[in-house]
Amino acid sequence: MTLTLSHFIDGARIGGAEMSERRNPSDTQEVVARFPIGGAAEIGQAVEAARRAFPAWRALTAEARSDYLDRVGRMLIERSADLGRLLSREEGKLVSEGVAETVRAGRVFRYFAGEALRVHGRTLGSPRPGVDVETYREPLGVVGLITPWNFPIAIPAWKSAPALAFGNTVVLKPSGLSPVLAHELAGLMEEAGLPRGVFNMVYGDAEAGSALVDHPDVAAISFTGSQAVGSHVAVRAATRQARVQLEMGGKNPLVVLDDADLDRAVMLALDGSFFASGQRCTASSRIIVTEGIHDAFAAELARRAGALRVGHALDPQSQMGPQVSEAQLEKSVAYSAGAAAEGAVILCGGQALQLATPGHYMAPTLIADTRPDMRINCEEVFGPVAALMRVRNFDEALEVANATRFGLSAGIVTQSLSHARRFRAGVRAGMVMVNLPTAGVDYNAPFGGVASSSYGQREQGYAAVEFYTQVKTAYVWS
Ligand code: UN1
């Protein structure tokens, strides 16, 4: 069944003249949804609606806003089986991953339902007699959220929940590769009874994105996507002094030391590199292995990766779904071929797969004998492709781990507390994982990276209040 979607502006569903369609990446014969492509006009209407809704929304009690978020969160969790299936149809991750992501989004809403009540100010001692000094946290106004396709519900959730919790109103522009879950989210906001205009959602491409970033009434932009687009967004936002937060790519290292538990190391690499078809900015794309364990680890990982059952995302037998699009698949194949041309050895995969249904399937790909300066180790692929690098010892592993312009997540597998501690202190990354996969973070903890991976304040957890509020300092004398 093909869904017909619409923008959600000022509490109303708005269609459009120009329509686009989204096909199921597991079976491109199936049109999952048709949806309108908005531009500057729709963004303008949505921002205007959000601007009008802001004063009443910010004036509500924190408890009232908390109740709305709690309702949305509960519905996401209650309906996660159906929503997860839809997610899997539009994006291509396994249905189990789609359901888990929907539950996570629900938990994010419920977490921020609690955080809404925990916005604190401070009382300061004034150097002047008779003067009281206090700080308050106030909402920013209208915030623009630009979200990617790889987490069609979790990322819209972890941006819009804190924005709303702290009293802002929202215009969300989701990716055209995952239009369905954004539409479902708008529906849940409506069902939860949010006043009209508080949450708006507009589909669109670069025109709509630029219109949102440049709109003078949008106080802040939170963006997750590519580094190329992100740097453009930052420049445009800075030009008009809008607040901006960017989450971009990664080239995340997973270090495996000689003393690692081999089974666990292989399991962590499989998860980090291939789950969600490698389409996570936290994916382990560079696997750095010390020479004592290298060959045994490489052989076992190649065996397990090669045995992963790639298939339709809705088939419960599948262990890895397709890539999101033809372009993404071609990119993964091209990077793998490029690595081979530079002298690396493909241990498994490297090619697209033709399966029973026409989809964007890629074989899990493990590439050995790569060097830090090869393209495969410098640029983000965003597919089920991992590159192995052999190093002599811990110090070289750390040096290679840091030889990147990105710095999102970094993992180490070791039984040595001392190496784990040195890695945690010395690795240049926003998140460090010891004996855990580089991808798959907790919904209540701050998320973000350093260098070219992230820009601006951290997202999620207790840190989210920093981006979505501003401090007012009040002086009172009487
Ligand atoms: C995760 O690893 O659980 O786009 C989250 C991404 C990240 C989110 C990763 N912003 O892949």
PDB file of N, CA and C in Angstrom, residues 78-156:
ATOM      1  N   GLU A  78       4.073   2.212  22.521  1.00  0.00           N
ATOM      2  CA  GLU A  78       2.930   1.295  22.331  1.00  0.00           C
ATOM      3  C   GLU A  78       2.801   0.852  20.874  1.00  0.00           C
ATOM      4  N   ARG A  79       3.104   1.760  19.949  1.00  0.00           N
ATOM      5  CA  ARG A  79       2.899   1.440  18.528  1.00  0.00           C
ATOM      6  C   ARG A  79       4.195   1.063  17.823  1.00  0.00           C
ATOM      7  N   SER A  80       5.216   0.722  18.583  1.00  0.00           N
ATOM      8  CA  SER A  80       6.532   0.520  17.976  1.00  0.00           C
ATOM      9  C   SER A  80       6.550  -0.646  16.985  1.00  0.00           C
ATOM     10  N   ALA A  81       5.672  -1.633  17.166  1.00  0.00           N
ATOM     11  CA  ALA A  81       5.696  -2.761  16.221  1.00  0.00           C
ATOM     12  C   ALA A  81       5.310  -2.275  14.820  1.00  0.00           C
ATOM     13  N   ASP A  82       4.230  -1.510  14.720  1.00  0.00           N
ATOM     14  CA  ASP A  82       3.786  -1.018  13.402  1.00  0.00           C
ATOM     15  C   ASP A  82       4.715   0.069  12.869  1.00  0.00           C
ATOM     16  N   LEU A  83       5.081   0.997  13.743  1.00  0.00           N
ATOM     17  CA  LEU A  83       5.938   2.096  13.287  1.00  0.00           C
ATOM     18  C   LEU A  83       7.311   1.567  12.872  1.00  0.00           C
ATOM     19  N   GLY A  84       7.821   0.590  13.616  1.00  0.00           N
ATOM     20  CA  GLY A  84       9.123   0.014  13.291  1.00  0.00           C
ATOM     21  C   GLY A  84       9.116  -0.667  11.932  1.00  0.00           C
ATOM     22  N   ARG A  85       7.992  -1.283  11.613  1.00  0.00           N
ATOM     23  CA  ARG A  85       7.831  -1.926  10.306  1.00  0.00           C
ATOM     24  C   ARG A  85       7.845  -0.900   9.175  1.00  0.00           C
ATOM     25  N   LEU A  86       7.121   0.181   9.413  1.00  0.00           N
ATOM     26  CA  LEU A  86       7.110   1.262   8.422  1.00  0.00           C
ATOM     27  C   LEU A  86       8.520   1.831   8.223  1.00  0.00           C
ATOM     28  N   LEU A  87       9.203   1.999   9.347  1.00  0.00           N
ATOM     29  CA  LEU A  87      10.567   2.535   9.307  1.00  0.00           C
ATOM     30  C   LEU A  87      11.467   1.624   8.470  1.00  0.00           C
ATOM     31  N   SER A  88      11.292   0.346   8.716  1.00  0.00           N
ATOM     32  CA  SER A  88      12.098  -0.632   8.008  1.00  0.00           C
ATOM     33  C   SER A  88      11.777  -0.618   6.504  1.00  0.00           C
ATOM     34  N   ARG A  89      10.501  -0.393   6.173  1.00  0.00           N
ATOM     35  CA  ARG A  89      10.124  -0.323   4.756  1.00  0.00           C
ATOM     36  C   ARG A  89      10.687   0.905   4.064  1.00  0.00           C
ATOM     37  N   GLU A  90      10.735   2.007   4.771  1.00  0.00           N
ATOM     38  CA  GLU A  90      11.206   3.216   4.092  1.00  0.00           C
ATOM     39  C   GLU A  90      12.727   3.338   4.086  1.00  0.00           C
ATOM     40  N   GLU A  91      13.377   2.831   5.148  1.00  0.00           N
ATOM     41  CA  GLU A  91      14.808   3.091   5.290  1.00  0.00           C
ATOM     42  C   GLU A  91      15.655   1.879   4.969  1.00  0.00           C
ATOM     43  N   GLY A  92      15.128   0.679   5.229  1.00  0.00           N
ATOM     44  CA  GLY A  92      15.873  -0.526   4.873  1.00  0.00           C
ATOM     45  C   GLY A  92      16.608  -1.184   6.013  1.00  0.00           C
ATOM     46  N   LYS A  93      16.541  -0.597   7.238  1.00  0.00           N
ATOM     47  CA  LYS A  93      17.179  -1.336   8.334  1.00  0.00           C
ATOM     48  C   LYS A  93      16.255  -2.483   8.724  1.00  0.00           C
ATOM     49  N   LEU A  94      16.798  -3.489   9.382  1.00  0.00           N
ATOM     50  CA  LEU A  94      16.005  -4.666   9.744  1.00  0.00           C
ATOM     51  C   LEU A  94      14.805  -4.253  10.582  1.00  0.00           C
ATOM     52  N   VAL A  95      13.736  -5.014  10.479  1.00  0.00           N
ATOM     53  CA  VAL A  95      12.536  -4.657  11.229  1.00  0.00           C
ATOM     54  C   VAL A  95      12.828  -4.629  12.729  1.00  0.00           C
ATOM     55  N   SER A  96      13.703  -5.529  13.200  1.00  0.00           N
ATOM     56  CA  SER A  96      14.055  -5.501  14.631  1.00  0.00           C
ATOM     57  C   SER A  96      14.756  -4.181  14.977  1.00  0.00           C
ATOM     58  N   GLU A  97      15.602  -3.708  14.053  1.00  0.00           N
ATOM     59  CA  GLU A  97      16.287  -2.430  14.296  1.00  0.00           C
ATOM     60  C   GLU A  97      15.287  -1.271  14.232  1.00  0.00           C
ATOM     61  N   GLY A  98      14.306  -1.381  13.324  1.00  0.00           N
ATOM     62  CA  GLY A  98      13.286  -0.334  13.200  1.00  0.00           C
ATOM     63  C   GLY A  98      12.425  -0.226  14.448  1.00  0.00           C
ATOM     64  N   VAL A  99      12.054  -1.391  15.000  1.00  0.00           N
ATOM     65  CA  VAL A  99      11.232  -1.385  16.220  1.00  0.00           C
ATOM     66  C   VAL A  99      12.059  -0.828  17.386  1.00  0.00           C
ATOM     67  N   ALA A 100      13.307  -1.275  17.477  1.00  0.00           N
ATOM     68  CA  ALA A 100      14.161  -0.800  18.577  1.00  0.00           C
ATOM     69  C   ALA A 100      14.358   0.710  18.483  1.00  0.00           C
ATOM     70  N   GLU A 101      14.510   1.218  17.265  1.00  0.00           N
ATOM     71  CA  GLU A 101      14.699   2.668  17.114  1.00  0.00           C
ATOM     72  C   GLU A 101      13.441   3.427  17.545  1.00  0.00           C
ATOM     73  N   THR A 102      12.279   2.872  17.240  1.00  0.00           N
ATOM     74  CA  THR A 102      11.036   3.551  17.611  1.00  0.00           C
ATOM     75  C   THR A 102      10.860   3.577  19.125  1.00  0.00           C
ATOM     76  N   VAL A 103      11.212   2.458  19.768  1.00  0.00           N
ATOM     77  CA  VAL A 103      11.142   2.427  21.237  1.00  0.00           C
ATOM     78  C   VAL A 103      12.108   3.462  21.816  1.00  0.00           C
ATOM     79  N   ARG A 104      13.292   3.508  21.226  1.00  0.00           N
ATOM     80  CA  ARG A 104      14.288   4.480  21.699  1.00  0.00           C
ATOM     81  C   ARG A 104      13.742   5.907  21.573  1.00  0.00           C
ATOM     82  N   ALA A 105      13.081   6.195  20.450  1.00  0.00           N
ATOM     83  CA  ALA A 105      12.506   7.535  20.253  1.00  0.00           C
ATOM     84  C   ALA A 105      11.461   7.810  21.327  1.00  0.00           C
ATOM     85  N   GLY A 106      10.667   6.800  21.647  1.00  0.00           N
ATOM     86  CA  GLY A 106       9.663   6.972  22.702  1.00  0.00           C
ATOM     87  C   GLY A 106      10.325   7.254  24.046  1.00  0.00           C
ATOM     88  N   ARG A 107      11.405   6.540  24.310  1.00  0.00           N
ATOM     89  CA  ARG A 107      12.110   6.750  25.583  1.00  0.00           C
ATOM     90  C   ARG A 107      12.725   8.146  25.630  1.00  0.00           C
ATOM     91  N   VAL A 108      13.184   8.630  24.480  1.00  0.00           N
ATOM     92  CA  VAL A 108      13.736   9.987  24.417  1.00  0.00           C
ATOM     93  C   VAL A 108      12.654  10.996  24.830  1.00  0.00           C
ATOM     94  N   PHE A 109      11.448  10.832  24.296  1.00  0.00           N
ATOM     95  CA  PHE A 109      10.367  11.752  24.665  1.00  0.00           C
ATOM     96  C   PHE A 109      10.075  11.682  26.156  1.00  0.00           C
ATOM     97  N   ARG A 110      10.067  10.469  26.682  1.00  0.00           N
ATOM     98  CA  ARG A 110       9.741  10.347  28.103  1.00  0.00           C
ATOM     99  C   ARG A 110      10.879  10.901  28.963  1.00  0.00           C
ATOM    100  N   TYR A 111      12.112  10.735  28.524  1.00  0.00           N
ATOM    101  CA  TYR A 111      13.241  11.322  29.251  1.00  0.00           C
ATOM    102  C   TYR A 111      13.089  12.849  29.308  1.00  0.00           C
ATOM    103  N   PHE A 112      12.775  13.446  28.144  1.00  0.00           N
ATOM    104  CA  PHE A 112      12.671  14.909  28.130  1.00  0.00           C
ATOM    105  C   PHE A 112      11.384  15.406  28.784  1.00  0.00           C
ATOM    106  N   ALA A 113      10.393  14.522  28.929  1.00  0.00           N
ATOM    107  CA  ALA A 113       9.224  14.890  29.733  1.00  0.00           C
ATOM    108  C   ALA A 113       9.694  15.149  31.172  1.00  0.00           C
ATOM    109  N   GLY A 114      10.659  14.366  31.617  1.00  0.00           N
ATOM    110  CA  GLY A 114      11.238  14.599  32.948  1.00  0.00           C
ATOM    111  C   GLY A 114      12.123  15.836  32.973  1.00  0.00           C
ATOM    112  N   GLU A 115      12.962  15.977  31.946  1.00  0.00           N
ATOM    113  CA  GLU A 115      13.896  17.113  31.900  1.00  0.00           C
ATOM    114  C   GLU A 115      13.179  18.457  31.866  1.00  0.00           C
ATOM    115  N   ALA A 116      11.957  18.478  31.275  1.00  0.00           N
ATOM    116  CA  ALA A 116      11.211  19.742  31.203  1.00  0.00           C
ATOM    117  C   ALA A 116      11.051  20.354  32.599  1.00  0.00           C
ATOM    118  N   LEU A 117      10.965  19.494  33.601  1.00  0.00           N
ATOM    119  CA  LEU A 117      10.761  19.967  34.979  1.00  0.00           C
ATOM    120  C   LEU A 117      12.075  20.271  35.686  1.00  0.00           C
ATOM    121  N   ARG A 118      13.178  20.075  34.988  1.00  0.00           N
ATOM    122  CA  ARG A 118      14.479  20.232  35.655  1.00  0.00           C
ATOM    123  C   ARG A 118      15.304  21.364  35.059  1.00  0.00           C
ATOM    124  N   VAL A 119      14.648  22.424  34.636  1.00  0.00           N
ATOM    125  CA  VAL A 119      15.409  23.555  34.096  1.00  0.00           C
ATOM    126  C   VAL A 119      15.741  24.481  35.259  1.00  0.00           C
ATOM    127  N   HIS A 120      17.018  24.543  35.592  1.00  0.00           N
ATOM    128  CA  HIS A 120      17.415  25.283  36.797  1.00  0.00           C
ATOM    129  C   HIS A 120      18.072  26.605  36.467  1.00  0.00           C
ATOM    130  N   GLY A 121      17.910  27.531  37.354  1.00  0.00           N
ATOM    131  CA  GLY A 121      18.708  28.753  37.315  1.00  0.00           C
ATOM    132  C   GLY A 121      19.635  28.750  38.516  1.00  0.00           C
ATOM    133  N   ARG A 122      20.337  29.877  38.712  1.00  0.00           N
ATOM    134  CA  ARG A 122      21.241  29.985  39.855  1.00  0.00           C
ATOM    135  C   ARG A 122      21.013  31.303  40.567  1.00  0.00           C
ATOM    136  N   THR A 123      21.353  31.310  41.835  1.00  0.00           N
ATOM    137  CA  THR A 123      21.351  32.560  42.589  1.00  0.00           C
ATOM    138  C   THR A 123      22.811  32.901  42.869  1.00  0.00           C
ATOM    139  N   LEU A 124      23.203  34.135  42.553  1.00  0.00           N
ATOM    140  CA  LEU A 124      24.600  34.517  42.731  1.00  0.00           C
ATOM    141  C   LEU A 124      24.695  35.563  43.845  1.00  0.00           C
ATOM    142  N   GLY A 125      25.826  35.626  44.499  1.00  0.00           N
ATOM    143  CA  GLY A 125      26.029  36.669  45.498  1.00  0.00           C
ATOM    144  C   GLY A 125      26.519  37.926  44.803  1.00  0.00           C
ATOM    145  N   SER A 126      25.783  39.029  44.942  1.00  0.00           N
ATOM    146  CA  SER A 126      26.225  40.259  44.278  1.00  0.00           C
ATOM    147  C   SER A 126      27.290  40.946  45.117  1.00  0.00           C
ATOM    148  N   PRO A 127      28.294  41.552  44.481  1.00  0.00           N
ATOM    149  CA  PRO A 127      29.270  42.356  45.223  1.00  0.00           C
ATOM    150  C   PRO A 127      28.642  43.649  45.753  1.00  0.00           C
ATOM    151  N   ARG A 128      27.469  44.013  45.217  1.00  0.00           N
ATOM    152  CA  ARG A 128      26.830  45.267  45.640  1.00  0.00           C
ATOM    153  C   ARG A 128      25.775  45.000  46.703  1.00  0.00           C
ATOM    154  N   PRO A 129      25.719  45.786  47.771  1.00  0.00           N
ATOM    155  CA  PRO A 129      24.725  45.539  48.816  1.00  0.00           C
ATOM    156  C   PRO A 129      23.303  45.755  48.300  1.00  0.00           C
ATOM    157  N   GLY A 130      22.386  44.917  48.751  1.00  0.00           N
ATOM    158  CA  GLY A 130      20.976  45.104  48.417  1.00  0.00           C
ATOM    159  C   GLY A 130      20.611  44.643  47.018  1.00  0.00           C
ATOM    160  N   VAL A 131      21.536  44.002  46.326  1.00  0.00           N
ATOM    161  CA  VAL A 131      21.243  43.580  44.941  1.00  0.00           C
ATOM    162  C   VAL A 131      21.130  42.048  44.898  1.00  0.00           C
ATOM    163  N   ASP A 132      20.074  41.556  44.271  1.00  0.00           N
ATOM    164  CA  ASP A 132      19.925  40.115  44.030  1.00  0.00           C
ATOM    165  C   ASP A 132      20.319  39.828  42.588  1.00  0.00           C
ATOM    166  N   VAL A 133      21.087  38.765  42.372  1.00  0.00           N
ATOM    167  CA  VAL A 133      21.450  38.370  41.005  1.00  0.00           C
ATOM    168  C   VAL A 133      21.036  36.923  40.791  1.00  0.00           C
ATOM    169  N   GLU A 134      20.292  36.702  39.738  1.00  0.00           N
ATOM    170  CA  GLU A 134      19.819  35.349  39.429  1.00  0.00           C
ATOM    171  C   GLU A 134      19.956  35.090  37.941  1.00  0.00           C
ATOM    172  N   THR A 135      20.160  33.822  37.588  1.00  0.00           N
ATOM    173  CA  THR A 135      20.112  33.474  36.163  1.00  0.00           C
ATOM    174  C   THR A 135      18.910  32.563  35.908  1.00  0.00           C
ATOM    175  N   TYR A 136      18.334  32.739  34.731  1.00  0.00           N
ATOM    176  CA  TYR A 136      17.199  31.938  34.276  1.00  0.00           C
ATOM    177  C   TYR A 136      17.570  31.295  32.957  1.00  0.00           C
ATOM    178  N   ARG A 137      16.927  30.195  32.649  1.00  0.00           N
ATOM    179  CA  ARG A 137      17.061  29.633  31.303  1.00  0.00           C
ATOM    180  C   ARG A 137      15.764  29.866  30.562  1.00  0.00           C
ATOM    181  N   GLU A 138      15.875  30.501  29.415  1.00  0.00           N
ATOM    182  CA  GLU A 138      14.688  30.795  28.621  1.00  0.00           C
ATOM    183  C   GLU A 138      14.758  30.063  27.290  1.00  0.00           C
ATOM    184  N   PRO A 139      13.592  29.737  26.716  1.00  0.00           N
ATOM    185  CA  PRO A 139      13.616  29.143  25.379  1.00  0.00           C
ATOM    186  C   PRO A 139      14.104  30.150  24.348  1.00  0.00           C
ATOM    187  N   LEU A 140      14.506  29.651  23.188  1.00  0.00           N
ATOM    188  CA  LEU A 140      15.077  30.515  22.152  1.00  0.00           C
ATOM    189  C   LEU A 140      14.000  31.120  21.256  1.00  0.00           C
ATOM    190  N   GLY A 141      12.929  30.356  21.019  1.00  0.00           N
ATOM    191  CA  GLY A 141      11.892  30.801  20.076  1.00  0.00           C
ATOM    192  C   GLY A 141      11.598  29.671  19.103  1.00  0.00           C
ATOM    193  N   VAL A 142      11.645  29.988  17.807  1.00  0.00           N
ATOM    194  CA  VAL A 142      11.416  28.957  16.792  1.00  0.00           C
ATOM    195  C   VAL A 142      12.751  28.283  16.489  1.00  0.00           C
ATOM    196  N   VAL A 143      12.783  26.961  16.554  1.00  0.00           N
ATOM    197  CA  VAL A 143      14.012  26.260  16.168  1.00  0.00           C
ATOM    198  C   VAL A 143      13.763  25.423  14.912  1.00  0.00           C
ATOM    199  N   GLY A 144      14.757  25.393  14.043  1.00  0.00           N
ATOM    200  CA  GLY A 144      14.691  24.620  12.798  1.00  0.00           C
ATOM    201  C   GLY A 144      15.508  23.345  12.971  1.00  0.00           C
ATOM    202  N   LEU A 145      14.906  22.208  12.645  1.00  0.00           N
ATOM    203  CA  LEU A 145      15.584  20.916  12.805  1.00  0.00           C
ATOM    204  C   LEU A 145      15.720  20.253  11.441  1.00  0.00           C
ATOM    205  N   ILE A 146      16.928  19.946  11.051  1.00  0.00           N
ATOM    206  CA  ILE A 146      17.165  19.305   9.745  1.00  0.00           C
ATOM    207  C   ILE A 146      17.742  17.923  10.030  1.00  0.00           C
ATOM    208  N   THR A 147      17.001  16.893   9.616  1.00  0.00           N
ATOM    209  CA  THR A 147      17.370  15.533  10.047  1.00  0.00           C
ATOM    210  C   THR A 147      17.646  14.613   8.859  1.00  0.00           C
ATOM    211  N   PRO A 148      18.504  13.604   9.068  1.00  0.00           N
ATOM    212  CA  PRO A 148      18.919  12.701   8.000  1.00  0.00           C
ATOM    213  C   PRO A 148      17.998  11.484   7.910  1.00  0.00           C
ATOM    214  N   TRP A 149      18.281  10.617   6.952  1.00  0.00           N
ATOM    215  CA  TRP A 149      17.431   9.449   6.711  1.00  0.00           C
ATOM    216  C   TRP A 149      17.798   8.245   7.563  1.00  0.00           C
ATOM    217  N   ASN A 150      19.015   8.220   8.144  1.00  0.00           N
ATOM    218  CA  ASN A 150      19.474   6.946   8.719  1.00  0.00           C
ATOM    219  C   ASN A 150      18.867   6.602  10.074  1.00  0.00           C
ATOM    220  N   PHE A 151      18.320   7.619  10.768  1.00  0.00           N
ATOM    221  CA  PHE A 151      17.520   7.358  11.974  1.00  0.00           C
ATOM    222  C   PHE A 151      16.236   8.163  11.811  1.00  0.00           C
ATOM    223  N   PRO A 152      15.272   7.615  11.038  1.00  0.00           N
ATOM    224  CA  PRO A 152      14.109   8.426  10.643  1.00  0.00           C
ATOM    225  C   PRO A 152      13.221   8.873  11.794  1.00  0.00           C
ATOM    226  N   ILE A 153      13.286   8.192  12.951  1.00  0.00           N
ATOM    227  CA  ILE A 153      12.481   8.646  14.083  1.00  0.00           C
ATOM    228  C   ILE A 153      13.349   9.043  15.279  1.00  0.00           C
ATOM    229  N   ALA A 154      14.482   8.375  15.496  1.00  0.00           N
ATOM    230  CA  ALA A 154      15.273   8.683  16.702  1.00  0.00           C
ATOM    231  C   ALA A 154      15.844  10.100  16.646  1.00  0.00           C
ATOM    232  N   ILE A 155      16.341  10.509  15.486  1.00  0.00           N
ATOM    233  CA  ILE A 155      16.960  11.845  15.436  1.00  0.00           C
ATOM    234  C   ILE A 155      15.906  12.957  15.487  1.00  0.00           C
ATOM    235  N   PRO A 156      14.791  12.858  14.711  1.00  0.00           N
ATOM    236  CA  PRO A 156      13.733  13.855  14.926  1.00  0.00           C
ATOM    237  C   PRO A 156      13.281  13.898  16.393  1.00  0.00           C
TER     238      PRO A 156
END
